[in-house]
Phi, psi and omega in degrees: 000133181283165182294328180294332179280326183282330190306313185291343187250009187290327184253140180301141186303319180295320180294322179296316179296327178287324181287340180239087183300147184295336183295337178280346183252010184292148180244167184289152178300324180295321177294320179297317179296321179297315179295321179295315179299319179297317180295320180298314182296331181278333190241339185250134180238159169240174178239140178218151181284134180244015178211113181272123175227129186298143174264198177293344175257148189300309189260018182241134181277168175299336178283349178100346180271150177291168183296327182290343181273359181262153174286164186297318183289347179280341182267115181265164176300157185294333181269011181284125181228032187289321185201164178259158185291132178228130184299323184282332183260334189250016173238125185240164179259135176223162178304140184292154181234016180223105178196164178130215179255143180243131180243124180269123180287160179119189182295127179065070184305135182241145183247147176210183178235148183213161174201144177263122186234157177280155179295337181266010180297137179293133177297334176296322178293319179295320179294322176296321178299316183292317188270322186265316183275318179268000171059036174277139175291143180301137185283153170265352181199145177243120180253113178259111183262125181224166180150211185294129179273346177262157180298132179223160186268132173245133176301148189301319181290319177295323179296311180295323178295317179295315180300312183295316182292319181296315181291322181296316181290326179289323182286315185285328184263349185070045186268161168257138175253126180244126178224188177283345170083356181262168186268052179216158170056221184294330178296325178293322179294320177297316178298321178295323177296318178295321179296315180300321178293319182295326180287327183272345182251132179264354184259135176274355182293325183259037182298135179279134179263111178242111185257122178260121177253100187240165177275126182298322186288352181245010182275126177282141180060037181283346180297334180291346182267353188270127173194126184296334180263001181090150180250126182224077002256175169260129181270113185250130180257123177274106180247079184294323183290329183256016185279339179063229179280352179273181182225147176268151174291147179279128186282358181258355174281154185260334182218145183229131169248108186261108189273128186239126174247012179088003181246168182233136173082011182251119181278159174087005181296329187278350189299314183295313181294322178297319178296317180293323178295316179297322179293321178296316180295322182293344178267354178284147182285144183272127170047260180287104185299331184292336184287334180080003180278133182267166181292123181284154180233137175228141181252126179250129188241127171234131176056222176100160179240207180301323178297322177295323177298318177298320179298315179298315183298312181293323179297316182289327174296329178275004178086015179271122178290147181237141176245119181258128178267107178291137181097353180277345174113162172046236190293331178297319179286328177298311180294321181297326181291327185258359187298326183268002183269154170297152184300324184293340179271351177272087186261170178297321179297319179296320179293323175303313181299313183292321178297319179295325182288316189263341180260344177063230183294335179297336180298329183297338182271358183274129177280156181297321181295323178294321179293323176298317179296317180295324178299316178297319180294318179295322177297318178294326180294312182284350175282351177247067185296336180289346178252358184243126176230126178255122180265119179246119185294329185278002178258123183295330186290344185277338180068221180262172181296324181299320179294321179296320179297311184291323176294325177296318178295317179293322179296322179293318181288332182290327183259007181282121181292330183295338180279325179059230182290346181271005184300310182296326179293320177296318179299315181293322178298320178294315181299320179292318179297323179280346184059043179247089182289334178295323177294317181296322181294318186272331187254334187248304182271073180269173182293332182282338186280141176238129186237140171268149180300319182294332180289341185251006182296320179296322179293321179297317180297317179296319180294322180291311182294324180279002179057059179238081186298325180296323178289325177299316178297317181296318180292322177295325178288338186248032166114353180288125178260116183298325181296318178289323182296319182257019180296320177275123181299334181295328178297313179296321179296321179293327175298319178291327178290335181265014180300141174292154181302131181186188185298313184295321181292325176294318177295322180294321179295320178295323179292321178296318180296316179294325177296319178295319181297320179295321180291323178295325180295330180262008179073027181260136180243119183268136178242117181279174183296324183277349180080014183241033178098173185284131177245176178297127178239170181292339175295316178296316179299316181299316180296319182290320178295321179294328176297318180283325183282327181124137182288352176287347178272158174275161179302137181282337181231149179289167179301148181289160180265021180293146181264130179248151177236124178261128176242105183242122181259121178255169183293322186253353183201162175243124186242126176240117184241133175256124182239118177272124189276048169272078188289151176296140184283141175268163179270045183247014176118342181289342178293336177293330178282331177286331183278111183299331182290331184258353180289140182252099180294331176298323178295318180299315181290322180296317179296319179298322180284324184291318185292342174261010175059040182257102186292317185296311179293322180296324180295318179294315181294325180297324179294340179266353182288142175282312181264073193289323182291315176297323179296317180295318180291323176296320177298319177299318180294314182297314183294320179293324178292319178294320178295326179291322184271343183287155181258343180274117184294319181294316179296320178295322178295320177296319178296318179297321179295317179292324177298317177295326178298316181283336171296321177295321177300314180298320178296317181297315180295316182294324178297317177297318180296316184291324178290333180276313183206109185294319183293317177296319180299320177294325176297322179298327183291324186249012178282132176287119184270115178296331183284338185237050170073029176059027175256179184246162178297320181296318179294320178297318180296321179291318180292327180277357182060040178274081184294325180296322179291315181294332181283356179298147184299325179294318179293318179293327177296321177296316180296321178295321178296318177294322181298320180278346180069225180276359177276142180296143181287347182275353180291132174295155183296322184295327177294319179297318181294322178295318180291334176300326182267314180252074186297336179299344180295340182291342180271358183257001184084006178297326180242128183268134176258155183297323179299321178295323178296317181296317179297320181294316179296320180294321179295316179296322179294317178297323179294320178296319180296318179296323178296317179295320179297320181291330181279316185269336182081008179259157180257115183267335181217152178273154180295330181296318180295322179297316181296321180297316182294322179292325180291329179284328185258087178255145179296152180288145175282171181298316180294320180296322178297319179295317178296318180295325180295305185279350175268357179290133177303327178298313180293320177302318180297315180296317177296325179294323178295314179300316180297321183290319176299320178296322178297314179295321178297315179296319179299315181294320179298316181297317183292322187265332189241318193236050179257086184264168177298316173262129183304133178276180179297317180295324179290324176295322176297323177298320180294317179297319179299315180296322179299321177295324176294321178297316179299322179293321177295321178295320178297318179297324181293320184266351180283114187224071181289339182272354178075035180290331189094154187296321184296312180292321179297318178295321179295319177295322181296316183289329182289347178275125183298320182293326176293324177297317177297322178299311181297317180297315181295320179294318180295316178297321179296317180294321178293314178298322178296318180296318179289325181295325179280352176269126188298321183282341184242029183299312184290324177298319178298320178295321179298316180295322178294325177295318176296321179298327178298323177298316180297318178298323178291322176298325178297341181294338179296339181298335182289341181277350183296336180280344183282133180291335181271310184274336182302310178297330181292328177296323177297318178296319179299319180296319178293321180292329176296323176294319178296320181294327180298314179289328177294319179297327176295319178292319180294324182297333178297313180291319181299311182292320181299312180289319183297316180293317179297314179298314182297320180292326180285319186278313189251136180257116174055057174283127183249001178269120186297319183296320179285333174296314179295322177300314184284325186270335186235307190294309182297317176298327178292320179292333180300325180301328183263014171099003179271086186280140181286153180256352186267007178258357182236126184297331184291334182252012183283132178234114184291340180283345181274004181221168180251132186298312183254005181075028181275339179274115184291345183264358181234148176285164178284141181289149176291173179295130185249152173278185180291332178272019176062033173247153182301140182267351184290152178290112185296322181298326182288316181294325179291318178297318179298319179295319180296315179297317180299315179295324180299313183281315186285311185283317187268305186288304188289320180293322175292327173298319178297319178296318179296320179297316179297320180295317178297316179298318180297315181294322182289317186276335185302321181291334184254353184297322180297319179293317180294319180298318179297324180291315183285342181298331182300315184297321179294318179297317181293325179298313183280342174291322181271353184283142174300155187290324185288137178279161174299146002272359181291346181296342181295334176291320177295321178296320178297319179296317179296319180297314181295321183291315186273325185264312184282308182274348178055042178268148180292153179292154179287125183277128179255133184262005181289326181254345180205121186231126176271116182268150171298155186298319182296313179296324179294319178297318178297318181294319180292323177297318178295321178296321178297322177296317178295324178297317178298320177296320179296314179298321178296315178295324178295317178297319179296321177296320178295319180295322183273359181290155181296319180299317181294320179295322178296316180296317179297319179295317179298321179294319179295318179297319178297317180298315180296318180297315179297320180295320178295319178297318180296319179293324178295320181292320186267350178294318179294317178298322180296321179295317179298317180295321180294320177295321179295317177296323178296317177298319179296318179295320177298317179296317178295320178297322179297315179295320179296319178294322178296320178295319178298317180295319179297322182281342179271352179293131184282063180251356179074016179275158176291146179298138178284150179290132182297134178292152178292140181280354176235153182289133178230168177272179184296327183275351186267129177233165176301326178298321179299314181296323181291320178295323179298316182292327180288325184258027183300136176066020181248358184274151177289150184243310181299329182285357179242015178297144185301314186264119178285135186297142175059037178202174176256013182280137176248130181289155170287134183295129178237100177296167186302319185287343183259009182290312183297142179293336182289340182273131180292136180214081187292336182275000187289117179225077183290156179269139176272137179206132173222120186299325183289346178274359180058028175082002182295325182264009180299131181104343177287134188265346181210159178216150187294337180264354187290328184294342180285339185235129179223130182302124184293342182263358175115192186292150178234347180091005179207141180247170179098188183282334182065218181268004181275169187282335184202165173287157181080201181289138176248109186290141180217146179234136174244120183260124178248099179266120185238161175203164173271136182291324181221175182291339181277356178057040180274331183228129176258139180238153177235157180272126181236151176242155180268117180272106183292328181293323180266341181071034179204172180286153179208163174281147175298131181169190180154181181291141179221163174274332180217147181285359180270355182233148175284155176297138181295333183295342179284344182296326180290325182281317185271337188092153187296317184296308181296323179300315182292323180294317180289326180297323179290333180273356183299322180292336179277349183287168181259127179280112185272323183207146174208121180162193183290141178237133178286091183250143182292347179271353182295148175231185178293337187238001179213137182210163182264133176236117190250144172243126180254121183240133178252124174246111181262124184256138175287156183295337181265005184291143178291334180296322178297321177297317179295322179295316180296321177295322180292327179298323182296328183260356184270350179057044175093358179291330176242138178199150176273136178231149180287139176285107185205158178291345181270005180291151186257085177232171173292163185299319180296317180288331173296321177297321178295318180294326178295321178295322178294319179298319178295326179298324181262013178059041177251142178285132182253000000 
């Protein structure tokens, strides 16, 4: 492959997009509008009438538009009689002329987008318009709100509940809301909910998408929306009072699709296109395309009439769950009332009662046939309980509307047969997409469910990539094992590839690009795993993280396993070498990553979350880290480095805040550790962490500039311990100083060593244990442990005590101070007393002394025990102020020495050496940094020096301004530079300190003190004189200038300087202790590594170090005080203890949050809100409850009256037969008590599929047959079934009777259609279902059945079909099975077991033709030849034949599932 082919694919697509931010590719708004307009004209059409025909009104066409709204060619002559107006022929499509932005006038102007579309517009085009042109994010849920189109009243509590629930579900799930879009009815309520959210939310990030699909022909003031070039924006006026029969658009919707069929004033035009659009959206894949889960749709119903009932019915037939809001009115309340009843109790009479109750006067216009149809539809609706959810506000268990919607969707997916074993996965995918962890907790992760970690890995990946921290926590609580999840390195690598665009991803992309460029320079061609060029690998991630963490750390991840190809062309040969980069592991920490047992998956996830500055995910991952304190400090270091290099100020501030947050975590954990066990806590500080590049917590804290952490008492105790070395920290300083001189005192116990303290404490502890053992009689410790501890703790020898004394950093520091004072004393003596032309002995000693100081500075520069590298070490060296003074003093000394040895510049050299002495004295301040009292004051002095620098700049303005003006007024044309500077700068500066000039006042002028022409170099030039030899300058002006200058310089500016110093002192004083503790580390580390001998004797130590490291090439001596490698067992114990302390810290933090004042206020406010809502709900429903109780009481009184009347009639002595008691419930004319009794006896026994409205594979609609009218014995005078026979091609459709029909009657009752239908004959149509079974293995653990692929239905089915006799197989199976296999199974048919024979509820059944099925089971032995033939046939059938497990999760039709269940019961298998 050539380089040109590889080039476009070398970098991962995501990395490229991150490296090139979209803001750099933005185009102008005018260009975007032009492109949008062009796309609209090409893809969107409207409809207009092209033939004007008068209506009953003179100037109005049959389409509803006036004559003036038609084009010229549409208007025909008045005598034209060629044809009549037809909607299908006389309405044409043309490019739309209404699109763009819509602005609603009025208070708080709102903007939206709109377009006028044709009824025949493809829903795919509309979806492209919404997502690509209008830039809407693809929805995770589609909420279709339907119901009453007229204004209706909602109770205040139900209204607020609906508003709150609708917005909550739309906001949390990222849903689209689709309504009718007008400012009436349920659409108005949806708009108000969107408005309430917009008013309460200040962020546009969570904008609610409310799409209105309205009819163009019924929109009031639609002319304002028309413009052939589009309106940006169109100003739309909502005139509700003047709209008449039309409707205004709702100003709270965000997008409008205005559906046009070319007519005016006709409602309902948009219904078909809206249905097709919703169906198109429901087929789009949800979020993660690989999962195969489509966008769910839920229908929410408020109020509504017969049209709403049709919408609900069709939606549920299509598998869309519906949520009915009880209490919203009309059809919604009718369905809510019967939803919990058995189907047999939902009678025509009951529907009559409910319609009369909830529709009021509108009920009088309903025909009986329509009510019968609605009854059948309502029965079918409640027969699908998995798709029907009734939200009742007065039930506490229902919660809010949002919960009801999401539970309805999960309930529908849970019972969907098409999902099978994937049902739970679909539910979880939906919950994750909606980011509703509450739904997952209550509906999916129940106590009965058991989950494997591997089953939830895909969910964990989706939750991480989708930034859903609550789901990550839930999945971790329910079985996800991070070690198994991140076991494959590719998973972690894929997480980095899915990083959201940000600073780290841009840096990562640049590193990948530079890596590619380097390989191209060396002729190396990288081949990624996918074969599509180099992608982000863990090597790139490791390098970038190490850059932020610091190069002193080892790589966090091992080298990548990517394959490289080297192509090297030589003069005499061509060599192609393939090198697999499985490099040998170094012993620098990467082996810990290779070892699965020591790898920390929590660290991997935590690092992934930290680099994207995601606090929520990082917090969860940090709780899973084993080395939590090191992880928190590493995060602080990485985030601060990223904030330093980032260009976005807001992003940098967030990173800095998160870095401080994890510093607090580290402090909290360490505080718990130190309070529990001081020695273990100190070990944690200097333990080399394998997970974080073999560095230590202390080093990370120092590199991250975490001053608060370093200032902790535990960290300072460790530093003090290192500072004192093996000497006890409790020794007074004066004792140490005395022993420095009189070292034999260390053998007398005058000075206590740390080893002696430990031995003493251990001895006292053993004595206490022995005392307890003697009192209690129990054994608390074994003798072996005692002996081991005693053997480890041996007293120091005499030589060791001496070495420990003079090897202590504290003693080294004191000797260094003494040495430095001696050096300064010698330097001063040489400068003032013994500075000869030829260097004296004392001066030579001074040079030797300085040379030892130079050697020490060189040693400090190259001494790198932490592995920083020379560049970083040099940068750290230069950043230290005291090192700068050291270098400056040495350079000045060398310059002065060079000049001093030059005969002509001897005195100049001495001057430079004198100045150098000042620098050496300033360096003396470094000795105070170790002092707890003076150390912080030095920090304050440094800050005040910075303040003074800026103050001097301000002061110099006044000094120069006054000096130049004074010099110009007094002296005329002074040409001597030294005297110019004296007059313009030096004298004004001295005035501030009280040295007032005498030449500005005539009374003090002395002509002898100056030179007339400036010829005397020792005198200033005289001012301009008069003829009488007096100064000519205006005396009043110079005095006023002096007064003003003194006022500002002496009073204002000096007091300003005092105020600045005071402010700095107050500001820094609180932090000086913390800063001093942080800077104290460097001094301690310097003297810890410093040789014991003070200068100039230290040169001997330098000579020893040089010979050891350079000549003998021996490795440096490893010191464990700052970095300690622990054995694995001890390290595991230490990390386990640290994890326990972390849990205690998190628990204490949670308790503090719970007990905090803010939390208590929030809890109290929530409780008050709950109580208020409950009281409001009770107030609203108390009156309704009273009304219902009174109505029931009236009904009971009426029934009692009728019953008493019947008793009285029967007691009359007339000899008549007792009259039949009247029914206690209202019934229709066809309903009798016998009918009701028969219904109750035959409950749940009537066929259902045979009464579906739509007859399969035809356009025939059945006559509605409610449940109570199915039996032939029940009178049904309104029954008028449609005749249909498929073989008649519909010619006889509509005929109600046939001479042969009376001979055949469906044994299960009415079906709503007569004739043969789609079946082969009148009467019973025999059908056979063959269930061929076998055992999968010899243990008979799994039973399998033979299934065939039904191409017509697109799903699996049992072998079978229509037959003339149940003794023969259907001939149609011969094509699927093959002739040989067909004949063998046919011969075994008689040996099979007849499992079922009888009537089957088939959708093709009619009143006169029905399906009668026989189910036969043929069980084959595992050694049967027929199984061999079946398996051979499977190989050549390409999936037409296959074995399937006998299970309830099998995907068959309901009737065949019932047959399979009977076979399972026959073989005693659980189904």
